[in-house]
Amino acid sequence: MLTNVEHLGIAVKNIAASDELFSKLFNTSSYKHESVESEGVTTSFFIINQTKIELLEATDPDSPIAKFIEKKGEGIHHIAFEVDDIWAEMQRLKNEGFTLLNETPKRGADNKLVCFLHPKGTNGVLIELCQEKP
Ligand SMILES: CC[C@H](C(=O)O)C(=O)SCCNC(=O)CCNC(=O)[C@H](O)C(C)(C)COP(=O)(O)OP(=O)(O)OC[C@H]1O[C@@H](n2cnc3c(N)ncnc32)[C@H](O)[C@@H]1OP(=O)(O)O
Ligand SMILES: [Co+2]
């Protein structure tokens, strides 16, 4: 089952400039930078109390982030939910008729296994499922 919002993903053009901007806004610095080649992104994480923000910059022109920014500009890209059993949750959501964008959990950032649901089936909101890697 979904337990909590794990992070909000924000697509940005320049992660260094956005790091500076969000550090001022949040009055705290990013705690982690991590690139995930398989997603064609580099990420920067902030945490404010229980709320985690993930900034994403494309490192590859074919990256989902590059296409998103090309089409919609910078902004909120996805909502990620923590799940206690990603396999079971993927099966449950598939049975409920949601479209999974990956059939097996894939490597995410911040030591997670992740799966995405197509936004066409979730009122236009890209949903990510995250489970802490054991
Ligand atoms: C490093 C991992 C990290 C983590 O937390 O661990 C991440 O979060 S990685 C984040 C980047 N990776 C992904 O987003 C993977 C899942 N996304 C995809 O597979 C694609 O982006 C997909 C399928 C959502 C869209 O790809 P497509 O090639 O179909 O692009 P289109 O521009 O043709 O989009 C089709 C349709 O979907 C709408 N769309 C695209 N992205 C989003 C979005 N983020 N939120 C809402 N809607 C989105 C797009 O506008 C098109 O709609 P249309 O009405 O046809 O214009
Ligand atoms: Co994410």
mmCIF file with all atom_site columns, C-alpha atoms and ligand atoms in Angstrom:
data_model
loop_
_atom_site.group_PDB
_atom_site.id
_atom_site.type_symbol
_atom_site.label_atom_id
_atom_site.label_alt_id
_atom_site.label_comp_id
_atom_site.label_asym_id
_atom_site.label_entity_id
_atom_site.label_seq_id
_atom_site.pdbx_PDB_ins_code
_atom_site.Cartn_x
_atom_site.Cartn_y
_atom_site.Cartn_z
_atom_site.occupancy
_atom_site.B_iso_or_equiv
_atom_site.pdbx_formal_charge
_atom_site.auth_seq_id
_atom_site.auth_comp_id
_atom_site.auth_asym_id
_atom_site.auth_atom_id
_atom_site.pdbx_PDB_model_num
ATOM   1   C  CA  . MET A 1 1   ? 0.000  0.000  0.000   1.00 0.00 ? 1   MET A CA  1
ATOM   2   C  CA  . LEU A 1 2   ? 0.989  3.665  -0.428  1.00 0.00 ? 2   LEU A CA  1
ATOM   3   C  CA  . THR A 1 3   ? 2.262  4.939  2.904   1.00 0.00 ? 3   THR A CA  1
ATOM   4   C  CA  . ASN A 1 4   ? 3.224  8.601  2.331   1.00 0.00 ? 4   ASN A CA  1
ATOM   5   C  CA  . VAL A 1 5   ? 4.385  11.160 -0.225  1.00 0.00 ? 5   VAL A CA  1
ATOM   6   C  CA  . GLU A 1 6   ? 8.076  10.283 -0.573  1.00 0.00 ? 6   GLU A CA  1
ATOM   7   C  CA  . HIS A 1 7   ? 9.026  13.289 -2.731  1.00 0.00 ? 7   HIS A CA  1
ATOM   8   C  CA  . LEU A 1 8   ? 7.841  15.869 -5.213  1.00 0.00 ? 8   LEU A CA  1
ATOM   9   C  CA  . GLY A 1 9   ? 9.847  15.910 -8.454  1.00 0.00 ? 9   GLY A CA  1
ATOM   10  C  CA  . ILE A 1 10  ? 10.556 19.308 -10.037 1.00 0.00 ? 10  ILE A CA  1
ATOM   11  C  CA  . ALA A 1 11  ? 11.989 19.517 -13.577 1.00 0.00 ? 11  ALA A CA  1
ATOM   12  C  CA  . VAL A 1 12  ? 14.617 22.255 -13.905 1.00 0.00 ? 12  VAL A CA  1
ATOM   13  C  CA  . LYS A 1 13  ? 16.855 23.461 -16.742 1.00 0.00 ? 13  LYS A CA  1
ATOM   14  C  CA  . ASN A 1 14  ? 19.918 24.200 -14.610 1.00 0.00 ? 14  ASN A CA  1
ATOM   15  C  CA  . ILE A 1 15  ? 20.294 22.307 -11.346 1.00 0.00 ? 15  ILE A CA  1
ATOM   16  C  CA  . ALA A 1 16  ? 23.078 24.552 -10.016 1.00 0.00 ? 16  ALA A CA  1
ATOM   17  C  CA  . ALA A 1 17  ? 20.966 27.682 -10.432 1.00 0.00 ? 17  ALA A CA  1
ATOM   18  C  CA  . SER A 1 18  ? 17.918 25.896 -8.989  1.00 0.00 ? 18  SER A CA  1
ATOM   19  C  CA  . ASP A 1 19  ? 19.973 24.612 -6.062  1.00 0.00 ? 19  ASP A CA  1
ATOM   20  C  CA  . GLU A 1 20  ? 20.794 28.203 -5.205  1.00 0.00 ? 20  GLU A CA  1
ATOM   21  C  CA  . LEU A 1 21  ? 17.181 29.325 -5.620  1.00 0.00 ? 21  LEU A CA  1
ATOM   22  C  CA  . PHE A 1 22  ? 15.663 26.513 -3.535  1.00 0.00 ? 22  PHE A CA  1
ATOM   23  C  CA  . SER A 1 23  ? 18.385 26.793 -0.873  1.00 0.00 ? 23  SER A CA  1
ATOM   24  C  CA  . LYS A 1 24  ? 17.244 30.407 -0.356  1.00 0.00 ? 24  LYS A CA  1
ATOM   25  C  CA  . LEU A 1 25  ? 13.567 29.418 -0.475  1.00 0.00 ? 25  LEU A CA  1
ATOM   26  C  CA  . PHE A 1 26  ? 13.953 26.475 1.949   1.00 0.00 ? 26  PHE A CA  1
ATOM   27  C  CA  . ASN A 1 27  ? 16.685 28.099 4.054   1.00 0.00 ? 27  ASN A CA  1
ATOM   28  C  CA  . THR A 1 28  ? 18.639 24.841 3.843   1.00 0.00 ? 28  THR A CA  1
ATOM   29  C  CA  . SER A 1 29  ? 21.091 23.288 1.372   1.00 0.00 ? 29  SER A CA  1
ATOM   30  C  CA  . SER A 1 30  ? 20.617 20.262 -0.856  1.00 0.00 ? 30  SER A CA  1
ATOM   31  C  CA  . TYR A 1 31  ? 21.673 17.126 1.050   1.00 0.00 ? 31  TYR A CA  1
ATOM   32  C  CA  . LYS A 1 32  ? 22.483 14.963 -1.959  1.00 0.00 ? 32  LYS A CA  1
ATOM   33  C  CA  . HIS A 1 33  ? 23.310 15.156 -5.671  1.00 0.00 ? 33  HIS A CA  1
ATOM   34  C  CA  . GLU A 1 34  ? 22.964 11.964 -7.651  1.00 0.00 ? 34  GLU A CA  1
ATOM   35  C  CA  . SER A 1 35  ? 22.957 11.163 -11.363 1.00 0.00 ? 35  SER A CA  1
ATOM   36  C  CA  . VAL A 1 36  ? 20.893 8.250  -12.672 1.00 0.00 ? 36  VAL A CA  1
ATOM   37  C  CA  . GLU A 1 37  ? 22.115 7.492  -16.178 1.00 0.00 ? 37  GLU A CA  1
ATOM   38  C  CA  . SER A 1 38  ? 19.254 5.098  -16.938 1.00 0.00 ? 38  SER A CA  1
ATOM   39  C  CA  . GLU A 1 39  ? 16.822 8.001  -16.528 1.00 0.00 ? 39  GLU A CA  1
ATOM   40  C  CA  . GLY A 1 40  ? 19.087 10.570 -18.215 1.00 0.00 ? 40  GLY A CA  1
ATOM   41  C  CA  . VAL A 1 41  ? 18.889 12.828 -15.167 1.00 0.00 ? 41  VAL A CA  1
ATOM   42  C  CA  . THR A 1 42  ? 20.927 14.366 -12.425 1.00 0.00 ? 42  THR A CA  1
ATOM   43  C  CA  . THR A 1 43  ? 19.077 15.040 -9.197  1.00 0.00 ? 43  THR A CA  1
ATOM   44  C  CA  . SER A 1 44  ? 19.419 17.251 -6.140  1.00 0.00 ? 44  SER A CA  1
ATOM   45  C  CA  . PHE A 1 45  ? 17.505 16.503 -2.936  1.00 0.00 ? 45  PHE A CA  1
ATOM   46  C  CA  . PHE A 1 46  ? 16.248 18.847 -0.212  1.00 0.00 ? 46  PHE A CA  1
ATOM   47  C  CA  . ILE A 1 47  ? 14.383 17.860 2.929   1.00 0.00 ? 47  ILE A CA  1
ATOM   48  C  CA  . ILE A 1 48  ? 12.189 20.171 4.985   1.00 0.00 ? 48  ILE A CA  1
ATOM   49  C  CA  . ASN A 1 49  ? 11.027 18.311 8.083   1.00 0.00 ? 49  ASN A CA  1
ATOM   50  C  CA  . GLN A 1 50  ? 9.262  15.281 6.516   1.00 0.00 ? 50  GLN A CA  1
ATOM   51  C  CA  . THR A 1 51  ? 8.954  16.758 3.018   1.00 0.00 ? 51  THR A CA  1
ATOM   52  C  CA  . LYS A 1 52  ? 11.481 15.809 0.345   1.00 0.00 ? 52  LYS A CA  1
ATOM   53  C  CA  . ILE A 1 53  ? 11.964 17.763 -2.884  1.00 0.00 ? 53  ILE A CA  1
ATOM   54  C  CA  . GLU A 1 54  ? 13.805 16.255 -5.863  1.00 0.00 ? 54  GLU A CA  1
ATOM   55  C  CA  . LEU A 1 55  ? 15.162 18.648 -8.496  1.00 0.00 ? 55  LEU A CA  1
ATOM   56  C  CA  . LEU A 1 56  ? 15.800 16.951 -11.843 1.00 0.00 ? 56  LEU A CA  1
ATOM   57  C  CA  . GLU A 1 57  ? 17.917 18.213 -14.739 1.00 0.00 ? 57  GLU A CA  1
ATOM   58  C  CA  . ALA A 1 58  ? 18.201 16.252 -17.992 1.00 0.00 ? 58  ALA A CA  1
ATOM   59  C  CA  . THR A 1 59  ? 21.650 14.881 -18.833 1.00 0.00 ? 59  THR A CA  1
ATOM   60  C  CA  . ASP A 1 60  ? 20.429 13.428 -22.128 1.00 0.00 ? 60  ASP A CA  1
ATOM   61  C  CA  . PRO A 1 61  ? 18.286 15.108 -24.824 1.00 0.00 ? 61  PRO A CA  1
ATOM   62  C  CA  . ASP A 1 62  ? 16.078 11.988 -24.924 1.00 0.00 ? 62  ASP A CA  1
ATOM   63  C  CA  . SER A 1 63  ? 15.504 12.084 -21.174 1.00 0.00 ? 63  SER A CA  1
ATOM   64  C  CA  . PRO A 1 64  ? 11.865 12.308 -20.008 1.00 0.00 ? 64  PRO A CA  1
ATOM   65  C  CA  . ILE A 1 65  ? 12.885 15.520 -18.227 1.00 0.00 ? 65  ILE A CA  1
ATOM   66  C  CA  . ALA A 1 66  ? 14.237 17.072 -21.435 1.00 0.00 ? 66  ALA A CA  1
ATOM   67  C  CA  . LYS A 1 67  ? 10.994 16.210 -23.283 1.00 0.00 ? 67  LYS A CA  1
ATOM   68  C  CA  . PHE A 1 68  ? 8.882  17.494 -20.396 1.00 0.00 ? 68  PHE A CA  1
ATOM   69  C  CA  . ILE A 1 69  ? 10.676 20.852 -20.245 1.00 0.00 ? 69  ILE A CA  1
ATOM   70  C  CA  . GLU A 1 70  ? 10.572 21.170 -24.030 1.00 0.00 ? 70  GLU A CA  1
ATOM   71  C  CA  . LYS A 1 71  ? 6.802  20.675 -23.946 1.00 0.00 ? 71  LYS A CA  1
ATOM   72  C  CA  . LYS A 1 72  ? 5.729  22.242 -20.625 1.00 0.00 ? 72  LYS A CA  1
ATOM   73  C  CA  . GLY A 1 73  ? 8.707  24.214 -19.308 1.00 0.00 ? 73  GLY A CA  1
ATOM   74  C  CA  . GLU A 1 74  ? 10.125 23.913 -15.786 1.00 0.00 ? 74  GLU A CA  1
ATOM   75  C  CA  . GLY A 1 75  ? 7.820  22.882 -12.979 1.00 0.00 ? 75  GLY A CA  1
ATOM   76  C  CA  . ILE A 1 76  ? 6.340  20.062 -10.943 1.00 0.00 ? 76  ILE A CA  1
ATOM   77  C  CA  . HIS A 1 77  ? 7.062  16.833 -12.805 1.00 0.00 ? 77  HIS A CA  1
ATOM   78  C  CA  . HIS A 1 78  ? 5.795  14.021 -10.565 1.00 0.00 ? 78  HIS A CA  1
ATOM   79  C  CA  . ILE A 1 79  ? 4.569  12.952 -7.156  1.00 0.00 ? 79  ILE A CA  1
ATOM   80  C  CA  . ALA A 1 80  ? 6.371  9.977  -5.620  1.00 0.00 ? 80  ALA A CA  1
ATOM   81  C  CA  . PHE A 1 81  ? 4.688  7.748  -3.029  1.00 0.00 ? 81  PHE A CA  1
ATOM   82  C  CA  . GLU A 1 82  ? 6.488  5.423  -0.656  1.00 0.00 ? 82  GLU A CA  1
ATOM   83  C  CA  . VAL A 1 83  ? 5.170  1.836  -0.811  1.00 0.00 ? 83  VAL A CA  1
ATOM   84  C  CA  . ASP A 1 84  ? 5.881  -1.023 1.577   1.00 0.00 ? 84  ASP A CA  1
ATOM   85  C  CA  . ASP A 1 85  ? 5.935  -3.714 -1.141  1.00 0.00 ? 85  ASP A CA  1
ATOM   86  C  CA  . ILE A 1 86  ? 6.504  -2.350 -4.661  1.00 0.00 ? 86  ILE A CA  1
ATOM   87  C  CA  . TRP A 1 87  ? 5.837  -5.686 -6.373  1.00 0.00 ? 87  TRP A CA  1
ATOM   88  C  CA  . ALA A 1 88  ? 2.491  -6.138 -4.627  1.00 0.00 ? 88  ALA A CA  1
ATOM   89  C  CA  . GLU A 1 89  ? 1.514  -2.502 -5.249  1.00 0.00 ? 89  GLU A CA  1
ATOM   90  C  CA  . MET A 1 90  ? 2.419  -2.741 -8.945  1.00 0.00 ? 90  MET A CA  1
ATOM   91  C  CA  . GLN A 1 91  ? 0.264  -5.885 -9.270  1.00 0.00 ? 91  GLN A CA  1
ATOM   92  C  CA  . ARG A 1 92  ? -2.632 -4.249 -7.368  1.00 0.00 ? 92  ARG A CA  1
ATOM   93  C  CA  . LEU A 1 93  ? -2.535 -1.128 -9.536  1.00 0.00 ? 93  LEU A CA  1
ATOM   94  C  CA  . LYS A 1 94  ? -2.254 -3.196 -12.726 1.00 0.00 ? 94  LYS A CA  1
ATOM   95  C  CA  . ASN A 1 95  ? -5.331 -5.177 -11.616 1.00 0.00 ? 95  ASN A CA  1
ATOM   96  C  CA  . GLU A 1 96  ? -7.079 -1.833 -11.007 1.00 0.00 ? 96  GLU A CA  1
ATOM   97  C  CA  . GLY A 1 97  ? -6.412 -0.872 -14.639 1.00 0.00 ? 97  GLY A CA  1
ATOM   98  C  CA  . PHE A 1 98  ? -3.563 1.619  -14.206 1.00 0.00 ? 98  PHE A CA  1
ATOM   99  C  CA  . THR A 1 99  ? -0.813 1.581  -16.872 1.00 0.00 ? 99  THR A CA  1
ATOM   100 C  CA  . LEU A 1 100 ? 2.642  0.778  -15.479 1.00 0.00 ? 100 LEU A CA  1
ATOM   101 C  CA  . LEU A 1 101 ? 5.481  2.402  -17.403 1.00 0.00 ? 101 LEU A CA  1
ATOM   102 C  CA  . ASN A 1 102 ? 7.905  -0.302 -16.320 1.00 0.00 ? 102 ASN A CA  1
ATOM   103 C  CA  . GLU A 1 103 ? 6.958  -3.925 -15.715 1.00 0.00 ? 103 GLU A CA  1
ATOM   104 C  CA  . THR A 1 104 ? 9.637  -4.532 -13.103 1.00 0.00 ? 104 THR A CA  1
ATOM   105 C  CA  . PRO A 1 105 ? 10.887 -2.113 -10.461 1.00 0.00 ? 105 PRO A CA  1
ATOM   106 C  CA  . LYS A 1 106 ? 13.850 -0.093 -11.721 1.00 0.00 ? 106 LYS A CA  1
ATOM   107 C  CA  . ARG A 1 107 ? 16.693 1.770  -10.074 1.00 0.00 ? 107 ARG A CA  1
ATOM   108 C  CA  . GLY A 1 108 ? 15.734 5.173  -8.736  1.00 0.00 ? 108 GLY A CA  1
ATOM   109 C  CA  . ALA A 1 109 ? 17.753 7.811  -6.910  1.00 0.00 ? 109 ALA A CA  1
ATOM   110 C  CA  . ASP A 1 110 ? 18.269 7.962  -3.142  1.00 0.00 ? 110 ASP A CA  1
ATOM   111 C  CA  . ASN A 1 111 ? 18.592 4.168  -2.835  1.00 0.00 ? 111 ASN A CA  1
ATOM   112 C  CA  . LYS A 1 112 ? 15.108 3.365  -4.109  1.00 0.00 ? 112 LYS A CA  1
ATOM   113 C  CA  . LEU A 1 113 ? 13.388 0.892  -6.405  1.00 0.00 ? 113 LEU A CA  1
ATOM   114 C  CA  . VAL A 1 114 ? 10.815 2.779  -8.497  1.00 0.00 ? 114 VAL A CA  1
ATOM   115 C  CA  . CYS A 1 115 ? 7.911  2.308  -10.885 1.00 0.00 ? 115 CYS A CA  1
ATOM   116 C  CA  . PHE A 1 116 ? 5.918  4.977  -12.760 1.00 0.00 ? 116 PHE A CA  1
ATOM   117 C  CA  . LEU A 1 117 ? 2.249  5.064  -13.797 1.00 0.00 ? 117 LEU A CA  1
ATOM   118 C  CA  . HIS A 1 118 ? 1.224  6.688  -17.090 1.00 0.00 ? 118 HIS A CA  1
ATOM   119 C  CA  . PRO A 1 119 ? -0.241 10.159 -16.402 1.00 0.00 ? 119 PRO A CA  1
ATOM   120 C  CA  . LYS A 1 120 ? -2.978 9.524  -18.952 1.00 0.00 ? 120 LYS A CA  1
ATOM   121 C  CA  . GLY A 1 121 ? -4.505 7.153  -16.408 1.00 0.00 ? 121 GLY A CA  1
ATOM   122 C  CA  . THR A 1 122 ? -4.052 9.380  -13.351 1.00 0.00 ? 122 THR A CA  1
ATOM   123 C  CA  . ASN A 1 123 ? -5.770 12.640 -14.327 1.00 0.00 ? 123 ASN A CA  1
ATOM   124 C  CA  . GLY A 1 124 ? -2.598 13.994 -15.925 1.00 0.00 ? 124 GLY A CA  1
ATOM   125 C  CA  . VAL A 1 125 ? -0.345 13.516 -12.876 1.00 0.00 ? 125 VAL A CA  1
ATOM   126 C  CA  . LEU A 1 126 ? 2.801  11.394 -13.265 1.00 0.00 ? 126 LEU A CA  1
ATOM   127 C  CA  . ILE A 1 127 ? 2.888  9.067  -10.245 1.00 0.00 ? 127 ILE A CA  1
ATOM   128 C  CA  . GLU A 1 128 ? 6.032  7.330  -9.025  1.00 0.00 ? 128 GLU A CA  1
ATOM   129 C  CA  . LEU A 1 129 ? 6.108  4.437  -6.569  1.00 0.00 ? 129 LEU A CA  1
ATOM   130 C  CA  . CYS A 1 130 ? 9.236  4.191  -4.414  1.00 0.00 ? 130 CYS A CA  1
ATOM   131 C  CA  . GLN A 1 131 ? 10.499 1.452  -2.120  1.00 0.00 ? 131 GLN A CA  1
ATOM   132 C  CA  . GLU A 1 132 ? 13.685 1.727  -0.092  1.00 0.00 ? 132 GLU A CA  1
ATOM   133 C  CA  . LYS A 1 133 ? 16.155 -0.844 -1.449  1.00 0.00 ? 133 LYS A CA  1
ATOM   134 C  CA  . PRO A 1 134 ? 16.570 -3.605 1.176   1.00 0.00 ? 134 PRO A CA  1
HETATM 135 C  C1  . LIG B 2 .   ? 16.247 9.174  -11.097 1.00 0.00 ? 1   LIG B C1  1
HETATM 136 C  C2  . LIG B 2 .   ? 15.002 8.578  -10.707 1.00 0.00 ? 1   LIG B C2  1
HETATM 137 C  C3  . LIG B 2 .   ? 14.135 9.605  -10.049 1.00 0.00 ? 1   LIG B C3  1
HETATM 138 C  C4  . LIG B 2 .   ? 13.642 9.051  -8.730  1.00 0.00 ? 1   LIG B C4  1
HETATM 139 O  O1  . LIG B 2 .   ? 12.789 9.666  -8.079  1.00 0.00 ? 1   LIG B O1  1
HETATM 140 O  O2  . LIG B 2 .   ? 14.209 8.015  -8.329  1.00 0.00 ? 1   LIG B O2  1
HETATM 141 C  C5  . LIG B 2 .   ? 13.018 10.079 -10.917 1.00 0.00 ? 1   LIG B C5  1
HETATM 142 O  O3  . LIG B 2 .   ? 11.990 10.557 -10.481 1.00 0.00 ? 1   LIG B O3  1
HETATM 143 S  S1  . LIG B 2 .   ? 13.325 9.940  -12.618 1.00 0.00 ? 1   LIG B S1  1
HETATM 144 C  C6  . LIG B 2 .   ? 12.069 10.994 -13.355 1.00 0.00 ? 1   LIG B C6  1
HETATM 145 C  C7  . LIG B 2 .   ? 12.199 10.929 -14.851 1.00 0.00 ? 1   LIG B C7  1
HETATM 146 N  N1  . LIG B 2 .   ? 11.748 9.649  -15.359 1.00 0.00 ? 1   LIG B N1  1
HETATM 147 C  C8  . LIG B 2 .   ? 10.450 9.495  -15.730 1.00 0.00 ? 1   LIG B C8  1
HETATM 148 O  O4  . LIG B 2 .   ? 9.655  10.408 -15.738 1.00 0.00 ? 1   LIG B O4  1
HETATM 149 C  C9  . LIG B 2 .   ? 10.063 8.093  -16.175 1.00 0.00 ? 1   LIG B C9  1
HETATM 150 C  C10 . LIG B 2 .   ? 8.570  7.993  -16.449 1.00 0.00 ? 1   LIG B C10 1
HETATM 151 N  N2  . LIG B 2 .   ? 8.182  8.895  -17.513 1.00 0.00 ? 1   LIG B N2  1
HETATM 152 C  C11 . LIG B 2 .   ? 7.991  8.419  -18.800 1.00 0.00 ? 1   LIG B C11 1
HETATM 153 O  O5  . LIG B 2 .   ? 8.107  7.234  -19.083 1.00 0.00 ? 1   LIG B O5  1
HETATM 154 C  C12 . LIG B 2 .   ? 7.607  9.461  -19.838 1.00 0.00 ? 1   LIG B C12 1
HETATM 155 O  O6  . LIG B 2 .   ? 8.008  10.728 -19.397 1.00 0.00 ? 1   LIG B O6  1
HETATM 156 C  C13 . LIG B 2 .   ? 6.065  9.488  -20.157 1.00 0.00 ? 1   LIG B C13 1
HETATM 157 C  C14 . LIG B 2 .   ? 5.616  8.115  -20.666 1.00 0.00 ? 1   LIG B C14 1
HETATM 158 C  C15 . LIG B 2 .   ? 5.264  9.908  -18.945 1.00 0.00 ? 1   LIG B C15 1
HETATM 159 C  C16 . LIG B 2 .   ? 5.852  10.516 -21.272 1.00 0.00 ? 1   LIG B C16 1
HETATM 160 O  O7  . LIG B 2 .   ? 6.762  10.178 -22.285 1.00 0.00 ? 1   LIG B O7  1
HETATM 161 P  P1  . LIG B 2 .   ? 6.388  10.389 -23.830 1.00 0.00 ? 1   LIG B P1  1
HETATM 162 O  O8  . LIG B 2 .   ? 7.571  9.972  -24.649 1.00 0.00 ? 1   LIG B O8  1
HETATM 163 O  O9  . LIG B 2 .   ? 5.087  9.762  -24.105 1.00 0.00 ? 1   LIG B O9  1
HETATM 164 O  O10 . LIG B 2 .   ? 6.325  11.960 -23.903 1.00 0.00 ? 1   LIG B O10 1
HETATM 165 P  P2  . LIG B 2 .   ? 5.180  12.861 -24.439 1.00 0.00 ? 1   LIG B P2  1
HETATM 166 O  O11 . LIG B 2 .   ? 5.684  14.260 -24.303 1.00 0.00 ? 1   LIG B O11 1
HETATM 167 O  O12 . LIG B 2 .   ? 4.713  12.378 -25.767 1.00 0.00 ? 1   LIG B O12 1
HETATM 168 O  O13 . LIG B 2 .   ? 4.022  12.651 -23.335 1.00 0.00 ? 1   LIG B O13 1
HETATM 169 C  C17 . LIG B 2 .   ? 2.868  11.894 -23.603 1.00 0.00 ? 1   LIG B C17 1
HETATM 170 C  C18 . LIG B 2 .   ? 1.767  12.582 -22.801 1.00 0.00 ? 1   LIG B C18 1
HETATM 171 O  O14 . LIG B 2 .   ? 2.094  12.546 -21.394 1.00 0.00 ? 1   LIG B O14 1
HETATM 172 C  C19 . LIG B 2 .   ? 2.166  13.880 -20.891 1.00 0.00 ? 1   LIG B C19 1
HETATM 173 N  N3  . LIG B 2 .   ? 3.226  13.929 -19.910 1.00 0.00 ? 1   LIG B N3  1
HETATM 174 C  C20 . LIG B 2 .   ? 4.534  13.681 -20.103 1.00 0.00 ? 1   LIG B C20 1
HETATM 175 N  N4  . LIG B 2 .   ? 5.208  13.826 -18.941 1.00 0.00 ? 1   LIG B N4  1
HETATM 176 C  C21 . LIG B 2 .   ? 4.298  14.201 -18.014 1.00 0.00 ? 1   LIG B C21 1
HETATM 177 C  C22 . LIG B 2 .   ? 4.366  14.509 -16.621 1.00 0.00 ? 1   LIG B C22 1
HETATM 178 N  N5  . LIG B 2 .   ? 5.525  14.478 -15.965 1.00 0.00 ? 1   LIG B N5  1
HETATM 179 N  N6  . LIG B 2 .   ? 3.237  14.850 -15.970 1.00 0.00 ? 1   LIG B N6  1
HETATM 180 C  C23 . LIG B 2 .   ? 2.039  14.881 -16.635 1.00 0.00 ? 1   LIG B C23 1
HETATM 181 N  N7  . LIG B 2 .   ? 1.884  14.609 -17.971 1.00 0.00 ? 1   LIG B N7  1
HETATM 182 C  C24 . LIG B 2 .   ? 3.024  14.263 -18.629 1.00 0.00 ? 1   LIG B C24 1
HETATM 183 C  C25 . LIG B 2 .   ? 2.468  14.754 -22.083 1.00 0.00 ? 1   LIG B C25 1
HETATM 184 O  O15 . LIG B 2 .   ? 2.033  16.065 -21.835 1.00 0.00 ? 1   LIG B O15 1
HETATM 185 C  C26 . LIG B 2 .   ? 1.663  14.070 -23.148 1.00 0.00 ? 1   LIG B C26 1
HETATM 186 O  O16 . LIG B 2 .   ? 0.311  14.415 -22.997 1.00 0.00 ? 1   LIG B O16 1
HETATM 187 P  P3  . LIG B 2 .   ? -0.457 15.085 -24.244 1.00 0.00 ? 1   LIG B P3  1
HETATM 188 O  O17 . LIG B 2 .   ? -1.825 15.376 -23.704 1.00 0.00 ? 1   LIG B O17 1
HETATM 189 O  O18 . LIG B 2 .   ? -0.417 14.038 -25.338 1.00 0.00 ? 1   LIG B O18 1
HETATM 190 O  O19 . LIG B 2 .   ? 0.353  16.308 -24.580 1.00 0.00 ? 1   LIG B O19 1
HETATM 191 CO CO  . CO  B 3 .   ? 11.318 10.939 -8.491  1.00 0.00 ? 2   CO  B CO  1
#
